[in-house]
Structures are given as C-alpha cells and as structure tokens.
C-alpha cells in the first residue's frame, strides 16, 4: 500500500506538468494566429507604410477564464486572459477598418455624382454662350463699318474719359466706386455708349473690386437697352462665369435668360438658364428676383 501511494504521489506533478504544456501549446497557437491577423489589419490601415503599428489597449477581464487542467492563478491562466482580450481587440479593429472603407466609398460615389452633374450644367451654359458669341461676332464682321465707329441711336461713340454734359462724375478715394456710380448715372440718363465704355473700364481695371460684378451686370443691361441682345448675353454670361460669387451674379443669370428671349432662342435654352439660377443661387435670391424668375419661367413655359 505504501508503495502504491508513493507511486501515485510521484505521478501527480507529471500529470499537472503535462496539462500545462498542452495549454501552453494551445495559447501559443492562438498567439501566432493573432499576430498574423494583426499584421493583416496593419496592412489595411497603413497600406505601403513602413514601421507603422497600432498598439491596442489590452486589459484582462475582471473574472479571468480558467483552462481545464491548469491551476487557477497560474501564468498560463493570465496569458490566456490576455490572449482573449487581444482577440477581442483585433475583431473590433477589423470591424472599424471595414466601416471606414465603406464610408469612404460612399463619399467617393457621392462626390463623383455631384461633379458629373455640375460639369453637365456648366457645359450646357458654355454651349449656349458659345453660340451667342458666334452670332455677335458674325454680326460685327458682316457690318460695312468697324464696330467702334458704328453709331448707336444716332450718336457717336463717346470715350469714357470725356465727361457727358448734365451727368456729374463723383470724386472720392475709391476710383472703382466712382467709375461704377458714374456709369450708373450715364445709364440712367440713357447715355448708353458712354455708360458701356465707363463700366467696361471699371471691370478691366478693378476685377477684384466688389463693384466689378455690379459694373459687368449693368454693362449687359446697357447693351440690352441698346437693342444688342447677343452682345448683352455675352456680357451677362461673363459676369456669372468670371465672378460667380459676385453680388450681381444671380442678376446676370436672370438677364441672360431675358437676352436669350430677345434673341428668340428656344424656350429650352432659356429654361436651362433659369434652372441654373435656382440651383446655384436659390437661397440668395431676393424676393423681387424670385418673382421675376417665376414670371420669366411662366412666360417661357418652363417645367
């Protein structure tokens, strides 16, 4: 009996040691697998990056799991708990990477659709302006006299530097403001040739001034009042294209539609301009301009 008891006592440490070795082998296999998964996640997060790593914050659970056959509180139990936490961190990180990639694809698709729509609208307006410019150029080259020498409404072309009787030129510390105000007064006095020359100088000399948008729009209106809708349409389109954020850019688009009507262009072209106006400046339109656009759309039978 004593021999049997001694033999049993000697075999217990060996069995315990064998159990720990199996558990350690299982943990090492899980660690190897986790290392491979972590490297795969690293390649997704940092494609092409060298030496960049993510150090997950791993904390052992409050109640660590116990591997069968291993005494509680052993080093293998602690390692198993840390490996389980590492597995959870890898799964969470992988899910976050996949969500980020999905959101990025959504943003790319939305931007591509927006760019395609914007490019199509601008191309339609550019095609309209190109046709208008060709008509204006054809009318100018078909005349027997140079455009600068052709009288308008029976009067000669007046340079901007020559003052017009009865119209006061303002004088202040802001020459761009003075030029626009003087051009506006000339337009009010129906001195359209002088107004066109003055306003054109304001746009050319002070393109970054806030009054440049005003001057370009009023230049088109003066040409429209002169009975030159093709040239006016070109001026209005340039006011929108070159100064889209100017104070008179919405007005220029509205009067571009009016110029196209004067030129007897198809209603579809006129409606495209109204659509562009509402899509780009819908929130910036004044109450009066909104009413004018609604009236214009109704007259052209826009949908």
Tab-separated table of C-alpha atoms in Angstrom:
chain	number	residue	atom	x	y	z
A	1	UNK	CA	0.000	0.000	0.000
A	2	UNK	CA	2.771	2.395	0.863
A	3	UNK	CA	4.463	1.711	-2.471
A	4	UNK	CA	1.272	2.352	-4.375
A	5	UNK	CA	0.709	5.634	-2.526
A	6	UNK	CA	4.224	6.766	-3.244
A	7	UNK	CA	3.853	5.904	-6.912
A	8	UNK	CA	0.583	7.886	-7.121
A	9	UNK	CA	2.140	10.887	-5.385
A	10	UNK	CA	5.049	10.862	-7.820
A	11	UNK	CA	2.732	10.779	-10.842
A	12	UNK	CA	0.652	13.885	-9.857
A	13	UNK	CA	3.280	16.550	-10.682
A	14	UNK	CA	3.940	14.884	-14.022
A	15	UNK	CA	0.229	14.982	-14.923
A	16	UNK	CA	-0.041	18.604	-13.906
A	17	UNK	CA	3.072	19.442	-15.928
A	18	UNK	CA	1.634	17.613	-18.945
A	19	UNK	CA	-1.633	19.585	-18.645
A	20	UNK	CA	0.255	22.884	-18.510
A	21	UNK	CA	2.270	22.015	-21.605
A	22	UNK	CA	-0.879	21.301	-23.624
A	23	UNK	CA	-2.449	24.574	-22.506
A	24	UNK	CA	0.728	26.459	-23.296
A	25	UNK	CA	0.809	24.914	-26.773
A	26	UNK	CA	-2.820	25.940	-27.347
A	27	UNK	CA	-2.130	29.509	-26.205
A	28	UNK	CA	0.979	29.756	-28.384
A	29	UNK	CA	-1.067	28.671	-31.406
A	30	UNK	CA	-3.664	31.353	-30.689
A	31	UNK	CA	-0.932	33.967	-30.247
A	32	UNK	CA	0.612	33.050	-33.612
A	33	UNK	CA	-2.775	33.320	-35.293
A	34	UNK	CA	-3.462	36.666	-33.640
A	35	UNK	CA	-0.103	38.010	-34.768
A	36	UNK	CA	-0.908	37.076	-38.371
A	37	UNK	CA	-4.341	38.727	-38.138
A	38	UNK	CA	-2.840	41.855	-36.585
A	39	UNK	CA	-0.306	42.144	-39.412
A	40	UNK	CA	-3.161	41.839	-41.955
A	41	UNK	CA	-5.055	44.629	-40.203
A	42	UNK	CA	-1.871	46.753	-40.161
A	43	UNK	CA	-1.611	46.399	-43.940
A	44	UNK	CA	-5.208	47.632	-44.352
A	45	UNK	CA	-4.798	50.591	-42.007
A	46	UNK	CA	-1.350	51.626	-43.273
A	47	UNK	CA	-1.026	50.432	-46.909
A	48	UNK	CA	2.578	50.811	-48.026
A	49	UNK	CA	3.624	52.237	-44.669
A	50	UNK	CA	6.857	51.098	-43.135
A	51	UNK	CA	7.163	50.531	-39.416
A	52	UNK	CA	3.729	51.907	-38.558
A	53	UNK	CA	1.853	49.900	-35.948
A	54	UNK	CA	-1.251	50.066	-33.818
A	55	UNK	CA	-0.803	49.230	-30.170
A	56	UNK	CA	-4.193	48.016	-28.892
A	57	UNK	CA	-5.025	48.727	-25.285
A	58	UNK	CA	-5.476	45.253	-23.781
A	59	UNK	CA	-6.804	44.766	-20.286
A	60	UNK	CA	-7.510	41.465	-18.624
A	61	UNK	CA	-11.160	40.771	-17.758
A	62	UNK	CA	-12.298	41.090	-14.158
A	63	UNK	CA	-13.108	37.374	-13.974
A	64	UNK	CA	-10.407	35.519	-15.954
A	65	UNK	CA	-11.383	32.286	-17.584
A	66	UNK	CA	-9.745	29.082	-16.361
A	67	UNK	CA	-8.249	26.471	-18.695
A	68	UNK	CA	-9.199	22.930	-17.640
A	69	UNK	CA	-6.342	21.055	-16.063
A	70	UNK	CA	-4.416	24.209	-15.089
A	71	UNK	CA	-4.417	25.533	-11.507
A	72	UNK	CA	-6.161	28.926	-11.048
A	73	UNK	CA	-3.840	31.902	-10.799
A	74	UNK	CA	-1.058	30.292	-12.840
A	75	UNK	CA	0.964	32.138	-15.501
A	76	UNK	CA	-0.860	30.202	-18.238
A	77	UNK	CA	-4.230	31.465	-16.957
A	78	UNK	CA	-3.050	35.084	-17.071
A	79	UNK	CA	-1.651	34.620	-20.563
A	80	UNK	CA	-4.909	33.034	-21.731
A	81	UNK	CA	-6.898	36.030	-20.425
A	82	UNK	CA	-4.593	38.454	-22.206
A	83	UNK	CA	-4.873	36.489	-25.447
A	84	UNK	CA	-8.670	36.542	-25.222
A	85	UNK	CA	-8.566	40.333	-24.779
A	86	UNK	CA	-6.215	40.588	-27.754
A	87	UNK	CA	-8.603	38.561	-29.911
A	88	UNK	CA	-11.457	40.926	-28.997
A	89	UNK	CA	-9.312	43.969	-29.839
A	90	UNK	CA	-8.359	42.526	-33.248
A	91	UNK	CA	-12.011	41.837	-34.090
A	92	UNK	CA	-13.040	45.369	-33.061
A	93	UNK	CA	-10.223	46.979	-35.060
A	94	UNK	CA	-11.050	44.910	-38.141
A	95	UNK	CA	-14.698	45.996	-37.947
A	96	UNK	CA	-13.717	49.663	-37.660
A	97	UNK	CA	-11.460	49.393	-40.717
A	98	UNK	CA	-14.244	47.829	-42.784
A	99	UNK	CA	-16.733	50.534	-41.718
A	100	UNK	CA	-14.257	53.290	-42.596
A	101	UNK	CA	-13.626	51.794	-46.031
A	102	UNK	CA	-17.372	51.541	-46.680
A	103	UNK	CA	-17.964	55.182	-45.690
A	104	UNK	CA	-15.052	56.292	-47.875
A	105	UNK	CA	-16.548	54.511	-50.878
A	106	UNK	CA	-19.891	56.213	-50.215
A	107	UNK	CA	-18.218	59.646	-50.102
A	108	UNK	CA	-16.318	58.981	-53.320
A	109	UNK	CA	-19.517	57.906	-55.115
A	110	UNK	CA	-21.407	60.987	-53.897
A	111	UNK	CA	-18.620	63.347	-54.973
A	112	UNK	CA	-18.391	61.723	-58.407
A	113	UNK	CA	-22.147	62.136	-58.936
A	114	UNK	CA	-22.043	65.783	-57.824
A	115	UNK	CA	-19.084	66.570	-60.111
A	116	UNK	CA	-20.793	64.917	-63.083
A	117	UNK	CA	-23.969	66.950	-62.503
A	118	UNK	CA	-22.065	70.242	-62.109
A	119	UNK	CA	-19.951	69.641	-65.206
A	120	UNK	CA	-23.075	68.917	-67.249
A	121	UNK	CA	-24.767	72.167	-66.166
A	122	UNK	CA	-21.682	74.282	-66.872
A	123	UNK	CA	-21.201	72.662	-70.272
A	124	UNK	CA	-24.797	73.437	-71.218
A	125	UNK	CA	-24.316	77.096	-70.308
A	126	UNK	CA	-20.971	77.278	-72.107
A	127	UNK	CA	-22.532	75.830	-75.256
A	128	UNK	CA	-25.259	78.479	-75.111
A	129	UNK	CA	-22.732	81.267	-74.585
A	130	UNK	CA	-20.558	79.960	-77.447
A	131	UNK	CA	-23.498	80.105	-79.838
A	132	UNK	CA	-24.355	83.616	-78.652
A	133	UNK	CA	-20.734	84.784	-79.066
A	134	UNK	CA	-20.603	83.389	-82.604
A	135	UNK	CA	-23.748	85.307	-83.536
A	136	UNK	CA	-22.334	88.516	-82.074
A	137	UNK	CA	-19.040	88.038	-83.912
A	138	UNK	CA	-20.836	87.290	-87.175
A	139	UNK	CA	-22.932	90.415	-86.856
A	140	UNK	CA	-19.830	92.527	-86.220
A	141	UNK	CA	-17.805	91.132	-89.137
A	142	UNK	CA	-20.767	91.427	-91.504
A	143	UNK	CA	-21.026	95.200	-90.968
A	144	UNK	CA	-19.569	97.571	-93.586
A	145	UNK	CA	-18.071	99.726	-90.822
A	146	UNK	CA	-15.872	98.841	-87.813
A	147	UNK	CA	-17.856	98.220	-84.582
A	148	UNK	CA	-16.123	101.106	-82.768
A	149	UNK	CA	-17.175	103.589	-85.446
A	150	UNK	CA	-20.766	102.407	-85.796
A	151	UNK	CA	-23.195	104.929	-84.254
A	152	UNK	CA	-25.804	103.775	-81.778
A	153	UNK	CA	-29.174	105.529	-81.688
A	154	UNK	CA	-27.805	108.280	-83.928
A	155	UNK	CA	-24.965	109.333	-81.576
A	156	UNK	CA	-21.183	108.870	-81.780
A	157	UNK	CA	-19.214	106.515	-79.551
A	158	UNK	CA	-18.002	108.527	-76.567
A	159	UNK	CA	-14.763	107.552	-74.785
A	160	UNK	CA	-15.052	107.011	-71.045
A	161	UNK	CA	-12.597	109.841	-70.316
A	162	UNK	CA	-14.853	112.502	-71.870
A	163	UNK	CA	-17.445	113.814	-69.381
A	164	UNK	CA	-21.056	113.999	-70.536
A	165	UNK	CA	-22.946	117.226	-70.052
A	166	UNK	CA	-25.506	117.069	-67.274
A	167	UNK	CA	-24.026	113.928	-65.672
A	168	UNK	CA	-21.785	114.559	-62.674
A	169	UNK	CA	-18.724	112.369	-62.175
A	170	UNK	CA	-18.165	111.567	-58.494
A	171	UNK	CA	-14.776	112.060	-56.925
A	172	UNK	CA	-13.723	110.110	-53.846
A	173	UNK	CA	-10.837	107.996	-52.600
A	174	UNK	CA	-12.265	104.881	-54.331
A	175	UNK	CA	-11.885	105.145	-58.133
A	176	UNK	CA	-13.691	101.840	-58.727
A	177	UNK	CA	-16.723	103.066	-56.797
A	178	UNK	CA	-16.597	106.413	-58.627
A	179	UNK	CA	-16.423	104.700	-62.017
A	180	UNK	CA	-19.381	102.449	-61.293
A	181	UNK	CA	-21.526	105.281	-59.899
A	182	UNK	CA	-20.710	107.448	-62.906
A	183	UNK	CA	-21.549	104.573	-65.275
A	184	UNK	CA	-24.829	104.050	-63.431
A	185	UNK	CA	-25.699	107.746	-63.792
A	186	UNK	CA	-24.904	107.604	-67.507
A	187	UNK	CA	-27.150	104.556	-67.863
A	188	UNK	CA	-29.949	106.329	-66.020
A	189	UNK	CA	-29.537	109.291	-68.396
A	190	UNK	CA	-29.772	106.820	-71.328
A	191	UNK	CA	-26.278	107.718	-72.445
A	192	UNK	CA	-25.674	104.068	-73.240
A	193	UNK	CA	-22.477	104.401	-75.291
A	194	UNK	CA	-20.740	106.382	-72.569
A	195	UNK	CA	-22.123	104.059	-69.890
A	196	UNK	CA	-20.826	100.965	-71.704
A	197	UNK	CA	-17.340	102.475	-72.073
A	198	UNK	CA	-17.195	103.587	-68.415
A	199	UNK	CA	-18.478	100.311	-66.984
A	200	UNK	CA	-16.149	98.270	-69.155
A	201	UNK	CA	-13.192	100.234	-67.782
A	202	UNK	CA	-14.284	99.513	-64.215
A	203	UNK	CA	-14.355	95.761	-64.914
A	204	UNK	CA	-10.995	95.790	-66.683
A	205	UNK	CA	-9.150	97.977	-64.172
A	206	UNK	CA	-10.653	96.649	-60.932
A	207	UNK	CA	-11.669	92.990	-61.488
A	208	UNK	CA	-11.278	92.147	-57.777
A	209	UNK	CA	-13.378	95.062	-56.504
A	210	UNK	CA	-16.876	94.281	-55.277
A	211	UNK	CA	-18.248	96.779	-57.808
A	212	UNK	CA	-16.834	94.730	-60.700
A	213	UNK	CA	-19.840	92.397	-60.507
A	214	UNK	CA	-22.201	95.396	-60.479
A	215	UNK	CA	-20.424	97.008	-63.422
A	216	UNK	CA	-20.451	93.804	-65.511
A	217	UNK	CA	-24.161	93.289	-64.932
A	218	UNK	CA	-25.006	96.923	-65.716
A	219	UNK	CA	-22.817	96.738	-68.824
A	220	UNK	CA	-25.002	93.919	-70.118
A	221	UNK	CA	-28.165	95.834	-69.288
A	222	UNK	CA	-26.913	98.903	-71.168
A	223	UNK	CA	-26.211	96.728	-74.219
A	224	UNK	CA	-29.642	95.143	-73.868
A	225	UNK	CA	-31.248	98.593	-73.731
A	226	UNK	CA	-29.325	99.499	-76.887
A	227	UNK	CA	-31.005	96.632	-78.725
A	228	UNK	CA	-27.884	94.403	-78.760
A	229	UNK	CA	-29.120	91.216	-77.062
A	230	UNK	CA	-26.321	88.997	-78.432
A	231	UNK	CA	-23.572	91.216	-77.004
A	232	UNK	CA	-25.573	91.655	-73.824
A	233	UNK	CA	-25.909	87.872	-73.416
A	234	UNK	CA	-22.127	87.520	-73.664
A	235	UNK	CA	-21.641	90.220	-71.013
A	236	UNK	CA	-24.161	88.583	-68.673
A	237	UNK	CA	-22.604	85.139	-69.046
A	238	UNK	CA	-19.121	86.522	-68.332
A	239	UNK	CA	-20.500	88.202	-65.214
A	240	UNK	CA	-21.690	84.814	-63.968
A	241	UNK	CA	-18.734	82.737	-65.169
A	242	UNK	CA	-15.901	85.026	-64.041
A	243	UNK	CA	-17.499	86.312	-60.832
A	244	UNK	CA	-19.849	83.557	-59.621
A	245	UNK	CA	-19.704	84.862	-56.041
A	246	UNK	CA	-20.293	88.486	-57.004
A	247	UNK	CA	-23.286	90.374	-55.669
A	248	UNK	CA	-24.817	90.681	-59.145
A	249	UNK	CA	-24.061	87.154	-60.405
A	250	UNK	CA	-27.684	85.972	-59.852
A	251	UNK	CA	-28.989	89.072	-61.658
A	252	UNK	CA	-26.630	88.391	-64.561
A	253	UNK	CA	-28.088	84.905	-64.995
A	254	UNK	CA	-31.619	86.294	-64.917
A	255	UNK	CA	-30.859	88.928	-67.551
A	256	UNK	CA	-29.011	86.306	-69.619
A	257	UNK	CA	-32.332	84.485	-69.894
A	258	UNK	CA	-34.005	87.781	-70.894
A	259	UNK	CA	-31.361	88.353	-73.576
A	260	UNK	CA	-31.960	84.865	-74.979
A	261	UNK	CA	-35.664	85.631	-75.172
A	262	UNK	CA	-34.882	88.828	-77.108
A	263	UNK	CA	-32.767	86.733	-79.478
A	264	UNK	CA	-35.745	84.381	-79.977
A	265	UNK	CA	-33.800	81.407	-78.703
A	266	UNK	CA	-35.674	78.145	-77.984
A	267	UNK	CA	-37.507	78.035	-74.693
A	268	UNK	CA	-35.427	75.005	-73.663
A	269	UNK	CA	-32.257	77.145	-73.626
A	270	UNK	CA	-33.979	79.873	-71.633
A	271	UNK	CA	-35.277	77.353	-69.108
A	272	UNK	CA	-31.782	75.891	-68.659
A	273	UNK	CA	-30.570	79.306	-67.525
A	274	UNK	CA	-33.480	79.669	-65.081
A	275	UNK	CA	-32.763	76.162	-63.725
A	276	UNK	CA	-29.093	77.023	-63.220
A	277	UNK	CA	-30.063	80.243	-61.458
A	278	UNK	CA	-32.331	78.495	-58.973
A	279	UNK	CA	-29.986	75.565	-58.353
A	280	UNK	CA	-26.920	77.743	-57.673
A	281	UNK	CA	-28.440	80.824	-56.029
A	282	UNK	CA	-31.807	79.637	-54.726
A	283	UNK	CA	-31.068	80.726	-51.135
A	284	UNK	CA	-29.509	84.054	-52.191
A	285	UNK	CA	-32.308	85.327	-54.430
A	286	UNK	CA	-34.106	88.418	-53.237
A	287	UNK	CA	-37.889	88.426	-53.055
A	288	UNK	CA	-38.133	90.668	-56.120
A	289	UNK	CA	-35.784	88.496	-58.182
A	290	UNK	CA	-37.697	85.366	-57.191
A	291	UNK	CA	-40.882	86.941	-58.532
A	292	UNK	CA	-39.114	87.961	-61.757
A	293	UNK	CA	-37.782	84.421	-62.241
A	294	UNK	CA	-41.226	82.926	-61.633
A	295	UNK	CA	-42.716	85.313	-64.212
A	296	UNK	CA	-39.952	84.502	-66.716
A	297	UNK	CA	-40.378	80.748	-66.256
A	298	UNK	CA	-44.109	81.059	-66.752
A	299	UNK	CA	-43.647	83.103	-69.931
A	300	UNK	CA	-41.218	80.521	-71.345
A	301	UNK	CA	-43.442	77.645	-70.147
A	302	UNK	CA	-40.630	76.044	-68.151
A	303	UNK	CA	-41.497	72.875	-66.281
